[in-house]
Tab-separated table of C-alpha atoms in Angstrom:
chain	number	residue	atom	x	y	z
A	1	UNK	CA	95.290	291.569	129.381
A	2	UNK	CA	96.022	290.585	133.406
A	3	UNK	CA	92.648	290.243	134.413
A	4	UNK	CA	91.424	287.864	131.615
A	5	UNK	CA	94.235	285.394	132.355
A	6	UNK	CA	93.848	285.470	135.517
A	7	UNK	CA	89.603	284.799	135.684
A	8	UNK	CA	91.474	281.692	133.312
A	9	UNK	CA	93.538	281.298	136.053
A	10	UNK	CA	90.649	281.344	138.789
A	11	UNK	CA	88.412	279.585	136.524
A	12	UNK	CA	90.847	276.604	136.355
A	13	UNK	CA	91.776	276.893	140.239
A	14	UNK	CA	88.097	276.596	141.249
A	15	UNK	CA	87.117	273.335	138.455
A	16	UNK	CA	90.112	271.575	140.588
A	17	UNK	CA	88.260	272.155	143.454
A	18	UNK	CA	85.303	270.734	142.077
A	19	UNK	CA	87.034	267.589	140.870
A	20	UNK	CA	88.267	266.893	144.473
A	21	UNK	CA	85.160	268.299	145.821
A	22	UNK	CA	83.454	265.373	144.556
A	23	UNK	CA	86.197	262.699	144.864
A	24	UNK	CA	85.167	264.097	148.554
A	25	UNK	CA	81.432	264.455	148.506
A	26	UNK	CA	80.750	261.947	145.804
A	27	UNK	CA	77.876	262.797	143.456
A	28	UNK	CA	75.359	262.971	146.086
A	29	UNK	CA	76.973	265.935	148.106
A	30	UNK	CA	78.074	267.276	144.722
A	31	UNK	CA	74.637	267.182	143.830
A	32	UNK	CA	72.977	268.807	146.584
A	33	UNK	CA	75.758	271.440	146.042
A	34	UNK	CA	74.857	272.461	142.936
A	35	UNK	CA	71.512	272.922	144.730
A	36	UNK	CA	71.937	275.316	146.555
A	37	UNK	CA	74.842	277.260	144.782
A	38	UNK	CA	71.768	277.509	142.017
A	39	UNK	CA	69.736	279.395	144.558
A	40	UNK	CA	71.984	281.328	146.078
A	41	UNK	CA	73.733	282.166	141.829
A	42	UNK	CA	69.581	283.759	141.018
A	43	UNK	CA	69.648	285.302	144.312
A	44	UNK	CA	73.016	287.037	143.943
A	45	UNK	CA	72.489	288.233	140.356
A	46	UNK	CA	69.069	289.926	141.485
A	47	UNK	CA	70.604	291.473	144.142
A	48	UNK	CA	73.277	293.144	141.945
A	49	UNK	CA	72.360	293.556	138.947
A	50	UNK	CA	74.520	295.804	137.108
A	51	UNK	CA	75.752	297.992	139.848
A	52	UNK	CA	78.999	296.742	139.216
A	53	UNK	CA	79.215	297.251	135.356
A	54	UNK	CA	77.241	300.840	136.182
A	55	UNK	CA	79.930	301.784	138.722
A	56	UNK	CA	82.693	300.976	136.321
A	57	UNK	CA	81.569	302.728	133.649
A	58	UNK	CA	80.367	306.008	135.429
A	59	UNK	CA	83.837	305.891	137.288
A	60	UNK	CA	85.861	305.549	133.406
A	61	UNK	CA	84.033	308.889	132.644
A	62	UNK	CA	83.933	311.413	135.373
A	63	UNK	CA	85.564	309.886	139.131
A	64	UNK	CA	83.600	312.794	140.622
A	65	UNK	CA	79.833	310.891	139.563
A	66	UNK	CA	81.197	307.763	140.518
A	67	UNK	CA	82.123	308.282	143.879
A	68	UNK	CA	78.998	309.848	144.482
A	69	UNK	CA	77.069	306.584	142.597
A	70	UNK	CA	79.170	304.265	144.081
A	71	UNK	CA	77.935	305.477	147.930
A	72	UNK	CA	74.322	305.353	146.377
A	73	UNK	CA	74.495	301.838	144.890
A	74	UNK	CA	76.335	300.514	147.893
A	75	UNK	CA	73.876	301.690	150.457
A	76	UNK	CA	71.200	300.222	148.097
A	77	UNK	CA	73.058	296.908	147.973
A	78	UNK	CA	73.648	296.257	152.159
A	79	UNK	CA	69.630	297.243	152.147
A	80	UNK	CA	69.363	293.982	149.456
A	81	UNK	CA	71.444	292.247	150.862
A	82	UNK	CA	70.433	292.443	154.368
A	83	UNK	CA	66.873	291.930	153.203
A	84	UNK	CA	68.010	288.820	151.294
A	85	UNK	CA	70.283	287.544	153.641
A	86	UNK	CA	67.138	287.472	156.872
A	87	UNK	CA	64.910	286.190	153.648
A	88	UNK	CA	67.381	282.864	153.357
A	89	UNK	CA	68.516	282.322	156.708
A	90	UNK	CA	64.616	282.814	158.248
A	91	UNK	CA	62.926	281.344	155.395
A	92	UNK	CA	65.283	278.532	154.146
A	93	UNK	CA	63.444	275.291	155.509
A	94	UNK	CA	60.763	276.317	152.639
A	95	UNK	CA	63.270	277.117	149.993
A	96	UNK	CA	64.569	273.678	151.099
A	97	UNK	CA	61.310	272.238	150.191
A	98	UNK	CA	61.195	273.207	147.080
A	99	UNK	CA	64.125	271.435	146.288
A	100	UNK	CA	62.291	268.106	148.363
A	101	UNK	CA	65.532	267.982	150.303
A	102	UNK	CA	65.642	269.082	153.842
A	103	UNK	CA	69.326	268.146	154.018
A	104	UNK	CA	69.736	271.509	152.118
A	105	UNK	CA	68.396	273.794	155.109
A	106	UNK	CA	71.424	273.943	157.468
A	107	UNK	CA	73.758	275.008	153.563
A	108	UNK	CA	71.087	277.683	152.884
A	109	UNK	CA	71.210	279.062	155.809
A	110	UNK	CA	75.017	279.133	155.998
A	111	UNK	CA	73.773	280.907	152.003
A	112	UNK	CA	72.719	284.631	154.326
A	113	UNK	CA	76.578	286.277	155.306
A	114	UNK	CA	77.416	285.488	151.747
A	115	UNK	CA	74.485	287.340	149.996
A	116	UNK	CA	75.437	290.307	152.098
A	117	UNK	CA	78.920	290.458	151.713
A	118	UNK	CA	79.283	289.311	147.799
A	119	UNK	CA	77.504	292.340	146.076
A	120	UNK	CA	79.106	294.760	147.982
A	121	UNK	CA	82.390	293.099	146.904
A	122	UNK	CA	81.156	293.086	143.675
A	123	UNK	CA	80.295	296.945	143.747
A	124	UNK	CA	83.818	297.530	145.141
A	125	UNK	CA	86.127	295.442	142.221
A	126	UNK	CA	83.763	297.809	139.295
A	127	UNK	CA	84.355	300.701	141.086
A	128	UNK	CA	88.975	299.724	140.966
A	129	UNK	CA	87.996	298.750	137.924
A	130	UNK	CA	86.518	302.346	136.888
A	131	UNK	CA	89.522	304.109	138.161
A	132	UNK	CA	91.800	301.136	136.612
A	133	UNK	CA	92.695	299.691	139.384
A	134	UNK	CA	93.364	295.979	137.185
A	135	UNK	CA	96.188	294.664	139.348
A	136	UNK	CA	94.337	294.934	142.592
A	137	UNK	CA	91.044	293.332	140.796
A	138	UNK	CA	92.590	290.403	139.331
A	139	UNK	CA	95.245	289.192	142.961
A	140	UNK	CA	91.820	289.801	145.079
A	141	UNK	CA	90.145	287.496	142.841
A	142	UNK	CA	93.439	284.972	142.718
A	143	UNK	CA	93.112	285.583	146.826
A	144	UNK	CA	89.531	284.909	146.780
A	145	UNK	CA	89.458	281.375	144.363
A	146	UNK	CA	92.471	280.388	146.455
A	147	UNK	CA	91.375	280.421	150.049
A	148	UNK	CA	87.903	279.191	148.806
A	149	UNK	CA	89.038	276.486	146.847
A	150	UNK	CA	91.889	275.398	150.295
A	151	UNK	CA	88.897	276.120	152.953
A	152	UNK	CA	86.187	273.862	151.039
A	153	UNK	CA	88.440	270.798	150.840
A	154	UNK	CA	89.832	271.597	154.126
A	155	UNK	CA	85.984	272.110	155.690
A	156	UNK	CA	84.133	269.226	153.633
A	157	UNK	CA	86.598	266.941	155.124
A	158	UNK	CA	86.965	267.225	158.445
A	159	UNK	CA	82.994	267.841	158.363
A	160	UNK	CA	82.159	265.119	156.129
A	161	UNK	CA	82.514	262.665	159.631
A	162	UNK	CA	79.024	264.388	160.534
A	163	UNK	CA	77.310	263.871	157.954
A	164	UNK	CA	76.654	264.859	153.858
A	165	UNK	CA	74.198	267.947	154.719
A	166	UNK	CA	77.281	269.454	157.733
A	167	UNK	CA	79.956	268.684	154.865
A	168	UNK	CA	78.461	271.248	152.234
A	169	UNK	CA	77.246	273.533	154.964
A	170	UNK	CA	81.856	273.692	155.059
A	171	UNK	CA	81.833	273.941	150.847
A	172	UNK	CA	79.383	276.963	151.817
A	173	UNK	CA	81.947	278.665	154.346
A	174	UNK	CA	85.020	278.331	152.649
A	175	UNK	CA	83.342	280.134	150.043
A	176	UNK	CA	82.211	282.839	152.202
A	177	UNK	CA	86.144	282.932	154.062
A	178	UNK	CA	87.120	283.351	149.982
A	179	UNK	CA	84.948	286.239	149.839
A	180	UNK	CA	85.965	287.707	152.871
A	181	UNK	CA	89.342	288.099	152.944
A	182	UNK	CA	89.075	289.444	149.102
A	183	UNK	CA	86.810	292.101	150.621
A	184	UNK	CA	89.461	292.981	152.886
A	185	UNK	CA	92.237	293.111	150.779
A	186	UNK	CA	90.647	295.391	148.567
A	187	UNK	CA	89.659	298.047	151.271
A	188	UNK	CA	92.862	299.226	151.164
A	189	UNK	CA	92.818	300.125	147.030
A	190	UNK	CA	89.366	301.364	147.525
A	191	UNK	CA	90.591	303.698	150.505
A	192	UNK	CA	93.582	305.615	147.845
A	193	UNK	CA	91.215	305.033	145.017
A	194	UNK	CA	89.036	307.318	146.649
A	195	UNK	CA	90.810	310.663	147.283
A	196	UNK	CA	88.975	314.826	148.246
A	197	UNK	CA	88.882	315.839	144.735
A	198	UNK	CA	87.352	319.390	144.879
A	199	UNK	CA	83.879	319.859	143.809
A	200	UNK	CA	83.649	320.477	139.695
A	201	UNK	CA	80.126	320.458	139.616
A	202	UNK	CA	76.463	319.452	141.180
A	203	UNK	CA	75.106	315.971	139.696
A	204	UNK	CA	72.313	316.780	137.126
A	205	UNK	CA	69.486	315.203	137.947
A	206	UNK	CA	69.411	312.631	135.608
A	207	UNK	CA	72.070	311.188	136.335
A	208	UNK	CA	70.311	308.417	139.594
A	209	UNK	CA	67.903	307.096	137.401
A	210	UNK	CA	70.209	306.638	134.210
A	211	UNK	CA	72.001	305.249	136.018
A	212	UNK	CA	69.526	302.750	138.039
A	213	UNK	CA	68.017	302.123	134.193
A	214	UNK	CA	71.100	301.279	133.287
A	215	UNK	CA	71.853	298.499	136.400
A	216	UNK	CA	68.205	296.971	135.570
A	217	UNK	CA	69.300	296.588	132.261
A	218	UNK	CA	72.956	295.112	132.909
A	219	UNK	CA	71.182	292.728	135.005
A	220	UNK	CA	67.956	291.599	133.035
A	221	UNK	CA	70.704	290.558	130.130
A	222	UNK	CA	72.677	288.026	133.267
A	223	UNK	CA	69.784	286.745	135.029
A	224	UNK	CA	68.952	284.443	132.168
A	225	UNK	CA	72.003	281.543	133.473
A	226	UNK	CA	70.871	281.921	136.922
A	227	UNK	CA	67.786	281.577	136.078
A	228	UNK	CA	68.617	278.414	133.962
A	229	UNK	CA	70.518	276.397	136.278
A	230	UNK	CA	67.069	277.418	138.973
A	231	UNK	CA	65.013	276.089	136.969
A	232	UNK	CA	67.523	272.908	135.965
A	233	UNK	CA	68.084	272.137	139.754
A	234	UNK	CA	64.243	271.553	140.302
A	235	UNK	CA	63.256	270.595	137.435
A	236	UNK	CA	65.617	267.470	136.423
A	237	UNK	CA	65.030	265.951	140.417
A	238	UNK	CA	61.564	265.835	139.456
A	239	UNK	CA	61.782	264.542	136.350
A	240	UNK	CA	63.956	261.534	137.131
A	241	UNK	CA	61.750	260.933	140.110
A	242	UNK	CA	59.391	260.561	138.024
A	243	UNK	CA	60.656	257.344	136.035
A	244	UNK	CA	61.169	255.872	138.478
A	245	UNK	CA	64.089	257.113	140.104
A	246	UNK	CA	64.255	257.196	144.251
A	247	UNK	CA	64.828	261.043	144.920
A	248	UNK	CA	68.892	259.922	146.230
A	249	UNK	CA	68.955	258.289	143.087
A	250	UNK	CA	68.098	261.836	141.744
A	251	UNK	CA	70.610	263.727	143.426
A	252	UNK	CA	73.131	261.134	142.233
A	253	UNK	CA	73.072	261.929	138.810
A	254	UNK	CA	71.616	265.413	138.932
A	255	UNK	CA	75.448	265.624	139.979
A	256	UNK	CA	77.077	263.433	138.064
A	257	UNK	CA	75.499	265.768	135.240
A	258	UNK	CA	76.014	269.188	136.825
A	259	UNK	CA	78.294	269.680	139.397
A	260	UNK	CA	80.936	267.314	137.294
A	261	UNK	CA	80.406	266.259	134.049
A	262	UNK	CA	79.681	269.616	133.161
A	263	UNK	CA	82.469	271.209	134.650
A	264	UNK	CA	84.570	268.781	132.611
A	265	UNK	CA	82.691	268.952	128.829
A	266	UNK	CA	83.126	273.160	130.349
A	267	UNK	CA	86.671	273.305	131.176
A	268	UNK	CA	88.570	273.967	127.096
A	269	UNK	CA	86.089	276.144	126.734
A	270	UNK	CA	87.711	278.546	129.268
A	271	UNK	CA	90.195	278.679	126.924
A	272	UNK	CA	87.237	280.686	123.793
A	273	UNK	CA	86.406	282.563	126.744
A	274	UNK	CA	89.769	284.403	127.106
A	275	UNK	CA	89.956	284.621	123.502
A	276	UNK	CA	87.023	286.550	123.402
A	277	UNK	CA	88.450	288.824	126.679
A	278	UNK	CA	91.893	289.383	124.351
A	279	UNK	CA	89.623	289.677	120.706
A	280	UNK	CA	87.127	291.919	122.075
A	281	UNK	CA	89.106	295.646	121.768
A	282	UNK	CA	90.610	294.899	118.887
A	283	UNK	CA	87.851	294.162	117.326
A	284	UNK	CA	85.960	297.572	118.902
A	285	UNK	CA	88.562	299.029	117.278
A	286	UNK	CA	88.077	298.182	113.844
A	287	UNK	CA	84.455	298.919	114.121
A	288	UNK	CA	84.510	301.986	115.495
A	289	UNK	CA	87.719	303.097	113.418
A	290	UNK	CA	85.019	301.859	110.017
A	291	UNK	CA	88.375	299.431	109.370
A	292	UNK	CA	85.672	297.022	107.604
A	293	UNK	CA	88.758	294.836	105.912
A	294	UNK	CA	90.628	294.654	109.797
A	295	UNK	CA	87.401	293.612	111.298
A	296	UNK	CA	86.884	290.785	108.895
A	297	UNK	CA	90.263	289.321	108.926
A	298	UNK	CA	90.329	289.459	112.665
A	299	UNK	CA	86.774	288.153	112.363
A	300	UNK	CA	87.492	285.558	110.389
A	301	UNK	CA	90.983	284.426	112.440
A	302	UNK	CA	89.259	284.262	115.558
A	303	UNK	CA	86.354	282.079	114.400
A	304	UNK	CA	89.152	279.773	112.846
A	305	UNK	CA	90.445	279.851	116.302
A	306	UNK	CA	87.609	278.993	117.774
A	307	UNK	CA	86.021	276.477	115.873
A	308	UNK	CA	90.225	274.458	116.052
A	309	UNK	CA	90.151	274.419	119.628
A	310	UNK	CA	87.270	273.213	119.639
A	311	UNK	CA	86.821	270.010	117.425
A	312	UNK	CA	90.186	269.725	119.198
A	313	UNK	CA	88.938	269.588	122.140
A	314	UNK	CA	85.553	267.009	121.697
A	315	UNK	CA	88.055	264.838	120.630
A	316	UNK	CA	89.808	263.949	122.935
A	317	UNK	CA	86.408	264.136	125.740
A	318	UNK	CA	84.491	261.747	122.657
A	319	UNK	CA	88.002	259.126	122.731
A	320	UNK	CA	89.576	259.446	126.103
A	321	UNK	CA	86.091	259.735	128.144
A	322	UNK	CA	86.297	256.661	130.098
A	323	UNK	CA	90.300	258.406	130.524
A	324	UNK	CA	89.176	261.543	131.641
A	325	UNK	CA	86.749	259.991	133.631
A	326	UNK	CA	89.193	257.463	135.363
A	327	UNK	CA	91.172	260.345	136.115
A	328	UNK	CA	88.588	262.447	137.434
A	329	UNK	CA	87.073	260.487	139.954
A	330	UNK	CA	88.901	256.998	139.535
A	331	UNK	CA	86.398	255.247	137.307
A	332	UNK	CA	84.592	255.366	134.282
A	333	UNK	CA	81.251	256.047	135.801
A	334	UNK	CA	80.964	259.446	133.606
A	335	UNK	CA	82.384	258.095	130.623
A	336	UNK	CA	79.126	257.998	129.197
A	337	UNK	CA	77.747	261.053	129.496
A	338	UNK	CA	81.103	262.771	128.907
A	339	UNK	CA	80.527	261.306	125.354
A	340	UNK	CA	76.903	263.151	125.773
A	341	UNK	CA	78.228	266.278	126.084
A	342	UNK	CA	81.595	265.929	124.160
A	343	UNK	CA	80.279	268.292	121.421
A	344	UNK	CA	80.365	271.415	124.385
A	345	UNK	CA	83.119	272.705	123.699
A	346	UNK	CA	83.098	273.192	120.532
A	347	UNK	CA	79.137	274.900	120.538
A	348	UNK	CA	80.609	276.849	122.815
A	349	UNK	CA	83.140	278.849	121.930
A	350	UNK	CA	81.620	279.166	118.797
A	351	UNK	CA	77.847	280.891	121.029
A	352	UNK	CA	80.607	282.595	123.402
A	353	UNK	CA	82.363	284.103	120.461
A	354	UNK	CA	79.945	285.129	118.508
A	355	UNK	CA	78.164	287.017	121.468
A	356	UNK	CA	81.603	289.240	121.929
A	357	UNK	CA	81.604	289.530	117.998
A	358	UNK	CA	77.897	290.585	118.538
A	359	UNK	CA	78.059	292.713	121.062
A	360	UNK	CA	81.548	294.909	119.736
A	361	UNK	CA	79.128	295.178	116.720
A	362	UNK	CA	76.860	296.882	118.810
A	363	UNK	CA	73.652	294.061	118.513
A	364	UNK	CA	73.477	293.409	122.010
A	365	UNK	CA	69.120	292.224	122.513
A	366	UNK	CA	69.904	289.068	119.677
A	367	UNK	CA	72.150	287.485	122.016
A	368	UNK	CA	69.703	288.154	125.089
A	369	UNK	CA	66.727	286.304	122.829
A	370	UNK	CA	69.286	283.717	121.892
A	371	UNK	CA	69.168	282.805	125.870
A	372	UNK	CA	65.498	283.790	126.489
A	373	UNK	CA	65.177	281.211	123.528
A	374	UNK	CA	67.147	278.411	124.363
A	375	UNK	CA	66.107	278.694	128.265
A	376	UNK	CA	62.673	277.659	127.193
A	377	UNK	CA	63.575	275.103	124.516
A	378	UNK	CA	66.249	272.827	127.151
A	379	UNK	CA	63.095	273.263	130.016
A	380	UNK	CA	60.321	272.024	127.699
A	381	UNK	CA	62.867	269.140	126.954
A	382	UNK	CA	63.888	267.927	129.811
A	383	UNK	CA	59.866	268.298	131.108
A	384	UNK	CA	58.505	265.736	128.035
A	385	UNK	CA	62.549	263.556	128.182
A	386	UNK	CA	63.965	263.214	131.211
A	387	UNK	CA	61.041	261.739	132.453
A	388	UNK	CA	60.750	258.886	130.014
A	389	UNK	CA	61.705	255.619	131.533
A	390	UNK	CA	65.149	254.787	130.039
A	391	UNK	CA	65.532	257.620	128.464
A	392	UNK	CA	66.387	259.815	131.669
A	393	UNK	CA	69.964	260.638	131.131
A	394	UNK	CA	69.417	260.633	127.357
A	395	UNK	CA	67.245	264.065	128.228
A	396	UNK	CA	69.842	266.093	130.631
A	397	UNK	CA	71.921	265.492	127.550
A	398	UNK	CA	69.464	266.939	125.276
A	399	UNK	CA	67.999	269.310	127.581
A	400	UNK	CA	71.825	271.127	127.381
A	401	UNK	CA	72.753	270.837	123.991
A	402	UNK	CA	69.916	272.072	123.214
A	403	UNK	CA	70.033	275.460	124.804
A	404	UNK	CA	73.478	275.621	123.260
A	405	UNK	CA	72.470	274.692	119.926
A	406	UNK	CA	69.278	277.148	119.506
A	407	UNK	CA	71.331	280.523	122.082
A	408	UNK	CA	74.358	279.594	119.223
A	409	UNK	CA	71.738	279.104	115.665
A	410	UNK	CA	70.118	282.522	117.373
A	411	UNK	CA	74.044	284.253	117.582
A	412	UNK	CA	74.611	282.570	114.495
A	413	UNK	CA	72.004	284.257	112.380
A	414	UNK	CA	72.177	288.053	113.261
A	415	UNK	CA	75.754	287.158	112.481
A	416	UNK	CA	75.139	286.417	109.393
A	417	UNK	CA	72.570	289.174	108.241
A	418	UNK	CA	75.402	291.488	109.353
A	419	UNK	CA	78.129	290.169	107.327
A	420	UNK	CA	76.267	288.791	104.162
A	421	UNK	CA	76.990	292.022	102.426
A	422	UNK	CA	81.409	291.481	102.845
A	423	UNK	CA	80.643	288.240	101.000
A	424	UNK	CA	83.241	285.944	103.891
A	425	UNK	CA	83.272	282.990	105.277
A	426	UNK	CA	83.238	282.757	108.452
A	427	UNK	CA	83.477	278.942	108.901
A	428	UNK	CA	86.048	278.064	106.034
A	429	UNK	CA	85.308	274.296	105.088
A	430	UNK	CA	89.092	273.501	104.343
A	431	UNK	CA	90.120	274.651	107.878
A	432	UNK	CA	88.021	272.085	108.797
A	433	UNK	CA	88.815	269.332	106.259
A	434	UNK	CA	92.023	269.528	107.568
A	435	UNK	CA	91.581	268.910	110.858
A	436	UNK	CA	89.585	266.184	110.211
A	437	UNK	CA	92.634	264.835	108.578
A	438	UNK	CA	94.595	265.703	111.517
A	439	UNK	CA	92.684	264.148	113.576
A	440	UNK	CA	91.901	261.178	112.218
A	441	UNK	CA	95.715	260.636	111.742
A	442	UNK	CA	96.256	261.282	115.449
A	443	UNK	CA	93.638	258.581	116.338
A	444	UNK	CA	95.585	255.609	113.565
A	445	UNK	CA	99.259	257.079	115.790
A	446	UNK	CA	97.704	256.849	119.376
A	447	UNK	CA	96.357	253.347	117.811
A	448	UNK	CA	99.968	252.181	118.394
A	449	UNK	CA	100.022	252.677	122.289
A	450	UNK	CA	97.523	250.024	122.813
A	451	UNK	CA	100.288	247.149	120.915
A	452	UNK	CA	101.118	244.924	124.026
A	453	UNK	CA	104.363	245.467	122.254
A	454	UNK	CA	105.236	248.726	123.456
A	455	UNK	CA	102.530	248.692	126.479
A	456	UNK	CA	103.123	244.930	128.419
A	457	UNK	CA	99.894	245.991	131.044
A	458	UNK	CA	97.409	247.467	128.735
A	459	UNK	CA	95.793	249.720	131.554
A	460	UNK	CA	98.472	252.136	130.925
A	461	UNK	CA	98.002	252.260	126.997
A	462	UNK	CA	94.764	254.859	127.293
A	463	UNK	CA	96.898	257.054	129.450
A	464	UNK	CA	99.371	257.151	127.234
A	465	UNK	CA	97.817	257.556	124.205
A	466	UNK	CA	95.805	260.378	125.404
A	467	UNK	CA	99.067	262.079	126.347
A	468	UNK	CA	100.633	262.027	123.179
A	469	UNK	CA	97.443	263.671	121.828
A	470	UNK	CA	97.987	266.098	124.225
A	471	UNK	CA	101.187	266.655	122.964
A	472	UNK	CA	100.265	266.968	119.718
A	473	UNK	CA	97.300	269.001	119.287
A	474	UNK	CA	99.145	272.554	120.687
A	475	UNK	CA	101.859	272.467	118.015
A	476	UNK	CA	99.455	271.561	115.716
A	477	UNK	CA	96.878	273.971	115.907
A	478	UNK	CA	99.845	276.914	116.554
A	479	UNK	CA	100.679	275.465	112.530
A	480	UNK	CA	97.151	275.676	111.661
A	481	UNK	CA	96.518	279.780	113.022
A	482	UNK	CA	99.877	280.676	111.484
A	483	UNK	CA	98.774	279.467	107.899
A	484	UNK	CA	95.032	280.846	107.947
A	485	UNK	CA	96.683	284.002	109.014
A	486	UNK	CA	99.000	283.919	106.133
A	487	UNK	CA	96.052	283.692	103.693
A	488	UNK	CA	94.225	287.057	105.640
A	489	UNK	CA	95.368	290.055	106.184
A	490	UNK	CA	98.039	290.759	108.964
A	491	UNK	CA	96.912	291.900	112.773
């Protein structure tokens, strides 16, 4: 519970930091950073693999075995991280050439220390999780994000006078500082978490191969999203250039969509992600104890929560896109892209929750297949539509939406197959109609704020209307969820 709350706070701080960076660097700078980060994310996922999760599980079962595997994993990650860092530094020019951006050479070179450090940091957190040091882990994540955001903003602002490439380099260094401080902080609990315990038994000869296979299996499920981001960072700018935009314009558009608009529209999904962390232990307990009625009741309330929150969030993004754009970047230039993707909170929230439910039911293959299929569909849509002059913006939005919709449909199909014998409707149309009626009422009520009789300055009217919506939605959601829970079995 503590760590899930901390993760939500960490992600919100990260989103805030990205919004500030957008103000500093502009769309082009964020686009360059997003390209470099897509390569970084792919390398980190490939090197780290599933070592952190596997070491956590192994340590929780047997601390002696976990300690041995931790030392082995540390050696492997140091070797892979050093090799990855060496490759990144000395092959930065060819890597930047893949993106057709010579400005990325310096930022990519400075990713090398992070590629060595971050996998080790992840492994330490995994080991500490296995020995139940959750407080230290949560604190380290919070420290890392705070130092990271402060360092990124300060260094980017200072180095901007030397050029955009140097400013992006400052962002990379700021992120490295955050990881370094978190690493130094975790050395304290790590030293006390590895006591000299007496040897009770020798390690089984099959333990290491099983552990390595587990790491590879987890990496296979986690590498899909970084691969998708990397493909997008290569494909989207190239197709924009094919459609007639200049290389600089393509970078600006890429930054607007994937650097800032995506940050804005995915922020509401953080709430649903936290819901998934909170509900997963309860669902797992009900499923493992064969408490089918209790499992279905929890399942319905969870999906109702995700549905209502998604609908309300999508409403706010669609109706107040101009106001949100003005708050974020000072003008309404992002309003169209925010409206294109306004349904993302609804789609992503249900997709993430359905993934958690399927994992709880020990159905892990279907979400993985859904992500692979979604990546393929999204790539095809991006390739075919973005290159058409006049439809490029719509093509980018369709690519993002097709990824979410495809993976969601696969999850829901698998979930429907499993719960069909229980004759329960996860989505209740009555609940949706009540929410729709409330949103219509809210929209009409907020419209009165645009009356000249209330505000002599019409520029303030949209902000007041959005403020009223933000004020009324939380109590409505609380009332509606209480009403929904009364119709189901108590938790």
